[in-house]
Amino acid sequence: MHIAQLSLPLAAVALAACAPAPVPAASTVAHPQEVFWQALSSHCGKAYAGGLASTDARDADWAGKRMVAHWAECDETRVAIAFHVEEAPPTPSSQAVGRIETSSGSEAVGPEPSWNRSRTWIVTREGTGADTRFTLKHDHRHADGEADAVTFYGGTSADAGSASAQDFPVDAESVTLFTREGLTASLTNVWRIEVTPRGSADARFAYQLTRHNDPTRLFRVEIDASAPVETPPAAWGW
């Protein structure tokens, strides 16, 4: 073979080495906020049971009670989760009159436990992609549907969070409400929601409260989101 014939493939290699590298395709990795919202929304229409997971003595009245989280309403920008808490069954003395008023205002008739259906967690989202932020608000109602004096408090996420958890530091509106109602311990509240998608291994949901000014404060409810339960009645006022 002639030397001239060998020079052609060598020239091709040289040209290829000088050619610009291909431009990489745009990243298709979803932002943490998008993954979080997809996980939260995946449970829409479902109800799951759980209970208190923390051991703070200040929450002794919550210990051992059955709890149900029901994804009651969902759309593209809002998820409303009704939080039902079983009350203690009436005592024998109260059964004599057949009706009692619990400490939370819910009523019980006969020997069956009643349920407090006063709480609904509302998560909304604004923005897109990396700019997405979430807001958590607590809708508290009485059994007649009227709003409680302390309602619609919460906060907005301050950063991207993660795909499985978002934190909600108390907002200025809620600080004003808590101050007005004398709830000074709540002025540094930080709420957290943790969630994994429906159908994932050990799917779970958690609601948590901590406080910046009190490192000992921990209120945490954990829900088994892998095993749906019967849909409860609507939350009060919904």
mmCIF file of C-alpha atoms in Angstrom:
data_model
loop_
_atom_site.group_PDB
_atom_site.id
_atom_site.type_symbol
_atom_site.label_atom_id
_atom_site.label_comp_id
_atom_site.label_asym_id
_atom_site.label_seq_id
_atom_site.Cartn_x
_atom_site.Cartn_y
_atom_site.Cartn_z
ATOM 1 C CA MET A 1 0.000 0.000 0.000
ATOM 2 C CA HIS A 2 1.253 3.498 -0.845
ATOM 3 C CA ILE A 3 2.002 6.111 1.840
ATOM 4 C CA ALA A 4 -0.521 8.460 0.209
ATOM 5 C CA GLN A 5 -3.283 5.945 0.847
ATOM 6 C CA LEU A 6 -2.419 5.797 4.570
ATOM 7 C CA SER A 7 -2.613 9.570 4.945
ATOM 8 C CA LEU A 8 -6.362 9.761 4.271
ATOM 9 C CA PRO A 9 -7.605 7.951 7.415
ATOM 10 C CA LEU A 10 -4.979 9.777 9.487
ATOM 11 C CA ALA A 11 -6.290 13.095 8.236
ATOM 12 C CA ALA A 12 -9.849 12.068 9.094
ATOM 13 C CA VAL A 13 -8.786 11.240 12.647
ATOM 14 C CA ALA A 14 -7.070 14.611 12.968
ATOM 15 C CA LEU A 15 -10.156 16.459 11.783
ATOM 16 C CA ALA A 16 -12.362 14.527 14.188
ATOM 17 C CA ALA A 17 -10.069 15.434 17.069
ATOM 18 C CA CYS A 18 -10.394 19.124 16.197
ATOM 19 C CA ALA A 19 -14.177 19.031 15.803
ATOM 20 C CA PRO A 20 -16.148 20.755 18.622
ATOM 21 C CA ALA A 21 -17.715 18.470 21.226
ATOM 22 C CA PRO A 22 -21.455 17.963 20.832
ATOM 23 C CA VAL A 23 -23.587 20.249 22.975
ATOM 24 C CA PRO A 24 -25.098 18.190 25.841
ATOM 25 C CA ALA A 25 -28.855 17.931 25.934
ATOM 26 C CA ALA A 26 -30.687 20.074 28.463
ATOM 27 C CA SER A 27 -30.950 18.418 31.854
ATOM 28 C CA THR A 28 -34.104 16.416 32.321
ATOM 29 C CA VAL A 29 -33.655 16.025 36.082
ATOM 30 C CA ALA A 30 -36.760 17.322 37.863
ATOM 31 C CA HIS A 31 -36.400 20.015 40.504
ATOM 32 C CA PRO A 32 -36.938 18.807 44.098
ATOM 33 C CA GLN A 33 -40.119 20.862 44.303
ATOM 34 C CA GLU A 34 -41.603 19.108 41.280
ATOM 35 C CA VAL A 35 -40.833 15.672 42.701
ATOM 36 C CA PHE A 36 -42.299 16.666 46.071
ATOM 37 C CA TRP A 37 -45.524 17.920 44.497
ATOM 38 C CA GLN A 38 -45.882 14.791 42.398
ATOM 39 C CA ALA A 39 -45.430 12.633 45.495
ATOM 40 C CA LEU A 40 -47.937 14.648 47.511
ATOM 41 C CA SER A 41 -50.485 14.648 44.685
ATOM 42 C CA SER A 42 -50.103 10.916 44.046
ATOM 43 C CA HIS A 43 -52.209 10.219 47.158
ATOM 44 C CA CYS A 44 -55.190 12.311 46.071
ATOM 45 C CA GLY A 45 -58.508 10.776 47.066
ATOM 46 C CA LYS A 46 -56.886 8.275 49.438
ATOM 47 C CA ALA A 47 -57.065 8.019 53.233
ATOM 48 C CA TYR A 48 -54.440 6.453 55.493
ATOM 49 C CA ALA A 49 -54.124 5.762 59.207
ATOM 50 C CA GLY A 50 -51.332 6.571 61.613
ATOM 51 C CA GLY A 51 -50.623 8.102 64.980
ATOM 52 C CA LEU A 52 -48.383 10.193 67.172
ATOM 53 C CA ALA A 53 -44.701 9.305 66.725
ATOM 54 C CA SER A 54 -43.127 11.863 69.079
ATOM 55 C CA THR A 55 -43.012 11.573 72.878
ATOM 56 C CA ASP A 56 -43.148 15.173 74.110
ATOM 57 C CA ALA A 57 -45.021 15.219 77.421
ATOM 58 C CA ARG A 58 -46.914 18.297 76.237
ATOM 59 C CA ASP A 59 -48.745 16.063 73.736
ATOM 60 C CA ALA A 60 -49.836 13.383 76.205
ATOM 61 C CA ASP A 61 -53.479 13.878 75.205
ATOM 62 C CA TRP A 62 -52.598 12.779 71.661
ATOM 63 C CA ALA A 63 -50.780 9.582 72.601
ATOM 64 C CA GLY A 64 -52.429 6.331 71.535
ATOM 65 C CA LYS A 65 -55.203 7.965 69.500
ATOM 66 C CA ARG A 66 -56.029 6.725 66.032
ATOM 67 C CA MET A 67 -55.467 9.303 63.315
ATOM 68 C CA VAL A 68 -56.481 9.393 59.669
ATOM 69 C CA ALA A 69 -55.163 11.686 56.925
ATOM 70 C CA HIS A 70 -57.521 12.024 53.963
ATOM 71 C CA TRP A 71 -56.473 13.716 50.712
ATOM 72 C CA ALA A 72 -59.884 15.318 50.366
ATOM 73 C CA GLU A 73 -59.405 17.836 47.546
ATOM 74 C CA CYS A 74 -56.671 18.247 44.936
ATOM 75 C CA ASP A 75 -55.985 20.339 41.864
ATOM 76 C CA GLU A 76 -52.910 21.597 40.051
ATOM 77 C CA THR A 77 -52.009 24.175 42.701
ATOM 78 C CA ARG A 78 -53.652 22.950 45.911
ATOM 79 C CA VAL A 79 -53.868 19.803 48.019
ATOM 80 C CA ALA A 80 -56.205 19.728 51.034
ATOM 81 C CA ILE A 81 -55.590 16.958 53.579
ATOM 82 C CA ALA A 82 -58.233 16.475 56.272
ATOM 83 C CA PHE A 83 -56.726 15.293 59.555
ATOM 84 C CA HIS A 84 -59.113 13.239 61.725
ATOM 85 C CA VAL A 85 -58.263 12.395 65.335
ATOM 86 C CA GLU A 86 -60.195 9.846 67.367
ATOM 87 C CA GLU A 87 -61.313 11.074 70.772
ATOM 88 C CA ALA A 88 -61.530 8.950 73.912
ATOM 89 C CA PRO A 89 -64.760 6.960 74.307
ATOM 90 C CA PRO A 90 -67.262 8.365 76.821
ATOM 91 C CA THR A 91 -66.992 7.278 80.435
ATOM 92 C CA PRO A 92 -69.696 5.082 82.042
ATOM 93 C CA SER A 93 -71.073 8.091 83.906
ATOM 94 C CA SER A 94 -71.425 10.100 80.706
ATOM 95 C CA GLN A 95 -73.072 7.161 78.965
ATOM 96 C CA ALA A 96 -75.893 7.464 81.471
ATOM 97 C CA VAL A 97 -76.939 10.692 79.796
ATOM 98 C CA GLY A 98 -75.896 9.378 76.390
ATOM 99 C CA ARG A 99 -74.008 12.478 75.272
ATOM 100 C CA ILE A 100 -70.833 14.275 76.289
ATOM 101 C CA GLU A 101 -68.837 17.261 75.146
ATOM 102 C CA THR A 102 -65.134 16.485 74.668
ATOM 103 C CA SER A 103 -62.367 18.933 75.476
ATOM 104 C CA SER A 104 -62.019 19.765 71.777
ATOM 105 C CA GLY A 105 -65.696 20.499 71.320
ATOM 106 C CA SER A 106 -66.694 17.328 69.451
ATOM 107 C CA GLU A 107 -69.644 15.279 70.652
ATOM 108 C CA ALA A 108 -69.877 11.601 71.513
ATOM 109 C CA VAL A 109 -73.048 9.541 71.675
ATOM 110 C CA GLY A 110 -73.221 6.166 73.408
ATOM 111 C CA PRO A 111 -70.131 3.982 73.888
ATOM 112 C CA GLU A 112 -68.557 4.704 70.500
ATOM 113 C CA PRO A 113 -65.542 7.019 70.352
ATOM 114 C CA SER A 114 -66.095 10.304 68.557
ATOM 115 C CA TRP A 115 -63.744 11.896 66.047
ATOM 116 C CA ASN A 116 -62.355 15.396 65.983
ATOM 117 C CA ARG A 117 -62.660 16.503 62.357
ATOM 118 C CA SER A 118 -61.676 20.121 62.930
ATOM 119 C CA ARG A 119 -58.332 20.170 61.115
ATOM 120 C CA THR A 120 -57.444 20.413 57.431
ATOM 121 C CA TRP A 121 -53.935 21.002 56.112
ATOM 122 C CA ILE A 122 -53.882 23.014 52.888
ATOM 123 C CA VAL A 123 -50.722 22.978 50.760
ATOM 124 C CA THR A 124 -50.547 25.342 47.798
ATOM 125 C CA ARG A 125 -47.776 25.999 45.296
ATOM 126 C CA GLU A 126 -46.668 29.057 43.359
ATOM 127 C CA GLY A 127 -43.991 29.494 40.689
ATOM 128 C CA THR A 128 -42.348 26.951 38.443
ATOM 129 C CA GLY A 129 -39.174 24.890 38.419
ATOM 130 C CA ALA A 130 -36.484 26.079 40.796
ATOM 131 C CA ASP A 131 -38.627 29.087 41.756
ATOM 132 C CA THR A 132 -41.498 26.977 43.080
ATOM 133 C CA ARG A 133 -42.471 27.673 46.681
ATOM 134 C CA PHE A 134 -45.084 25.962 48.829
ATOM 135 C CA THR A 135 -47.390 27.360 51.493
ATOM 136 C CA LEU A 136 -48.941 25.325 54.307
ATOM 137 C CA LYS A 137 -52.048 26.652 56.051
ATOM 138 C CA HIS A 138 -54.099 25.103 58.862
ATOM 139 C CA ASP A 139 -57.865 25.371 58.437
ATOM 140 C CA HIS A 140 -59.486 24.897 61.857
ATOM 141 C CA ARG A 141 -63.289 24.647 62.141
ATOM 142 C CA HIS A 142 -65.895 23.879 64.768
ATOM 143 C CA ALA A 143 -68.416 21.066 64.358
ATOM 144 C CA ASP A 144 -70.939 23.559 62.952
ATOM 145 C CA GLY A 145 -68.456 24.546 60.248
ATOM 146 C CA GLU A 146 -67.618 27.937 61.710
ATOM 147 C CA ALA A 147 -63.960 28.972 61.677
ATOM 148 C CA ASP A 148 -62.026 28.714 64.924
ATOM 149 C CA ALA A 149 -60.513 31.873 66.426
ATOM 150 C CA VAL A 150 -57.097 30.432 65.574
ATOM 151 C CA THR A 151 -57.196 29.328 61.954
ATOM 152 C CA PHE A 152 -55.444 29.660 58.612
ATOM 153 C CA TYR A 153 -52.015 30.011 60.112
ATOM 154 C CA GLY A 154 -48.842 28.516 58.658
ATOM 155 C CA GLY A 155 -45.914 29.532 56.507
ATOM 156 C CA THR A 156 -44.163 29.380 53.129
ATOM 157 C CA SER A 157 -41.097 27.348 52.191
ATOM 158 C CA ALA A 158 -37.962 29.495 52.123
ATOM 159 C CA ASP A 159 -35.888 27.372 49.754
ATOM 160 C CA ALA A 160 -36.064 24.401 47.378
ATOM 161 C CA GLY A 161 -36.357 21.875 50.186
ATOM 162 C CA SER A 162 -35.988 18.297 49.029
ATOM 163 C CA ALA A 163 -37.925 15.810 46.935
ATOM 164 C CA SER A 164 -39.354 14.197 50.073
ATOM 165 C CA ALA A 165 -39.634 17.056 52.585
ATOM 166 C CA GLN A 166 -40.538 20.731 52.772
ATOM 167 C CA ASP A 167 -40.242 23.096 55.752
ATOM 168 C CA PHE A 168 -42.639 25.955 56.453
ATOM 169 C CA PRO A 169 -41.365 28.673 58.826
ATOM 170 C CA VAL A 170 -44.137 30.680 60.462
ATOM 171 C CA ASP A 171 -45.193 33.683 58.360
ATOM 172 C CA ALA A 172 -45.854 37.261 59.473
ATOM 173 C CA GLU A 173 -49.633 36.854 59.216
ATOM 174 C CA SER A 174 -49.514 33.923 61.617
ATOM 175 C CA VAL A 175 -47.205 35.746 64.030
ATOM 176 C CA THR A 176 -49.802 38.526 64.218
ATOM 177 C CA LEU A 177 -52.549 35.980 64.862
ATOM 178 C CA PHE A 178 -50.596 34.116 67.546
ATOM 179 C CA THR A 179 -49.653 37.379 69.264
ATOM 180 C CA ARG A 180 -53.271 38.511 69.300
ATOM 181 C CA GLU A 181 -54.402 35.203 70.781
ATOM 182 C CA GLY A 182 -51.608 35.078 73.371
ATOM 183 C CA LEU A 183 -49.929 32.046 71.778
ATOM 184 C CA THR A 184 -46.405 33.374 72.230
ATOM 185 C CA ALA A 185 -44.866 29.881 72.257
ATOM 186 C CA SER A 186 -45.847 29.528 68.579
ATOM 187 C CA LEU A 187 -44.060 32.639 67.297
ATOM 188 C CA THR A 188 -41.102 30.613 65.983
ATOM 189 C CA ASN A 189 -42.990 27.591 64.679
ATOM 190 C CA VAL A 190 -41.559 25.581 61.802
ATOM 191 C CA TRP A 191 -43.819 22.963 60.264
ATOM 192 C CA ARG A 192 -42.594 20.147 58.059
ATOM 193 C CA ILE A 193 -44.313 17.775 55.651
ATOM 194 C CA GLU A 194 -42.582 14.607 54.487
ATOM 195 C CA VAL A 195 -44.036 12.360 51.799
ATOM 196 C CA THR A 196 -43.085 9.532 49.456
ATOM 197 C CA PRO A 197 -45.113 8.599 46.354
ATOM 198 C CA ARG A 198 -48.073 6.278 46.424
ATOM 199 C CA GLY A 199 -46.976 2.778 45.462
ATOM 200 C CA SER A 200 -43.382 3.207 46.595
ATOM 201 C CA ALA A 201 -41.875 0.806 49.094
ATOM 202 C CA ASP A 202 -42.956 1.758 52.613
ATOM 203 C CA ALA A 203 -44.851 4.814 51.354
ATOM 204 C CA ARG A 204 -45.235 7.286 54.184
ATOM 205 C CA PHE A 205 -46.453 10.730 55.151
ATOM 206 C CA ALA A 206 -45.418 12.780 58.166
ATOM 207 C CA TYR A 207 -46.489 16.088 59.682
ATOM 208 C CA GLN A 208 -44.093 17.700 62.123
ATOM 209 C CA LEU A 209 -43.828 20.820 64.294
ATOM 210 C CA THR A 210 -40.649 22.235 65.832
ATOM 211 C CA ARG A 211 -39.739 25.663 67.220
ATOM 212 C CA HIS A 212 -36.623 27.766 66.754
ATOM 213 C CA ASN A 213 -36.811 29.107 70.296
ATOM 214 C CA ASP A 214 -37.339 25.693 71.894
ATOM 215 C CA PRO A 215 -35.043 22.873 70.710
ATOM 216 C CA THR A 216 -36.926 20.388 72.912
ATOM 217 C CA ARG A 217 -40.231 20.912 71.113
ATOM 218 C CA LEU A 218 -41.211 18.115 68.742
ATOM 219 C CA PHE A 219 -44.693 17.144 67.619
ATOM 220 C CA ARG A 220 -44.725 14.492 64.893
ATOM 221 C CA VAL A 221 -47.475 12.415 63.331
ATOM 222 C CA GLU A 222 -46.566 9.549 61.026
ATOM 223 C CA ILE A 223 -49.018 8.023 58.560
ATOM 224 C CA ASP A 224 -48.680 4.664 56.800
ATOM 225 C CA ALA A 225 -49.345 5.688 53.207
ATOM 226 C CA SER A 226 -48.889 2.161 51.887
ATOM 227 C CA ALA A 227 -52.252 0.867 53.153
ATOM 228 C CA PRO A 228 -55.388 2.888 52.303
ATOM 229 C CA VAL A 229 -58.272 2.853 54.786
ATOM 230 C CA GLU A 230 -61.954 3.651 54.454
ATOM 231 C CA THR A 231 -62.645 7.257 53.507
ATOM 232 C CA PRO A 232 -63.827 9.160 56.594
ATOM 233 C CA PRO A 233 -66.686 11.678 56.654
ATOM 234 C CA ALA A 234 -65.845 15.176 55.471
ATOM 235 C CA ALA A 235 -63.919 17.454 57.774
ATOM 236 C CA TRP A 236 -66.076 19.990 59.570
ATOM 237 C CA GLY A 237 -67.118 22.811 57.300
ATOM 238 C CA TRP A 238 -65.954 21.083 54.097
#
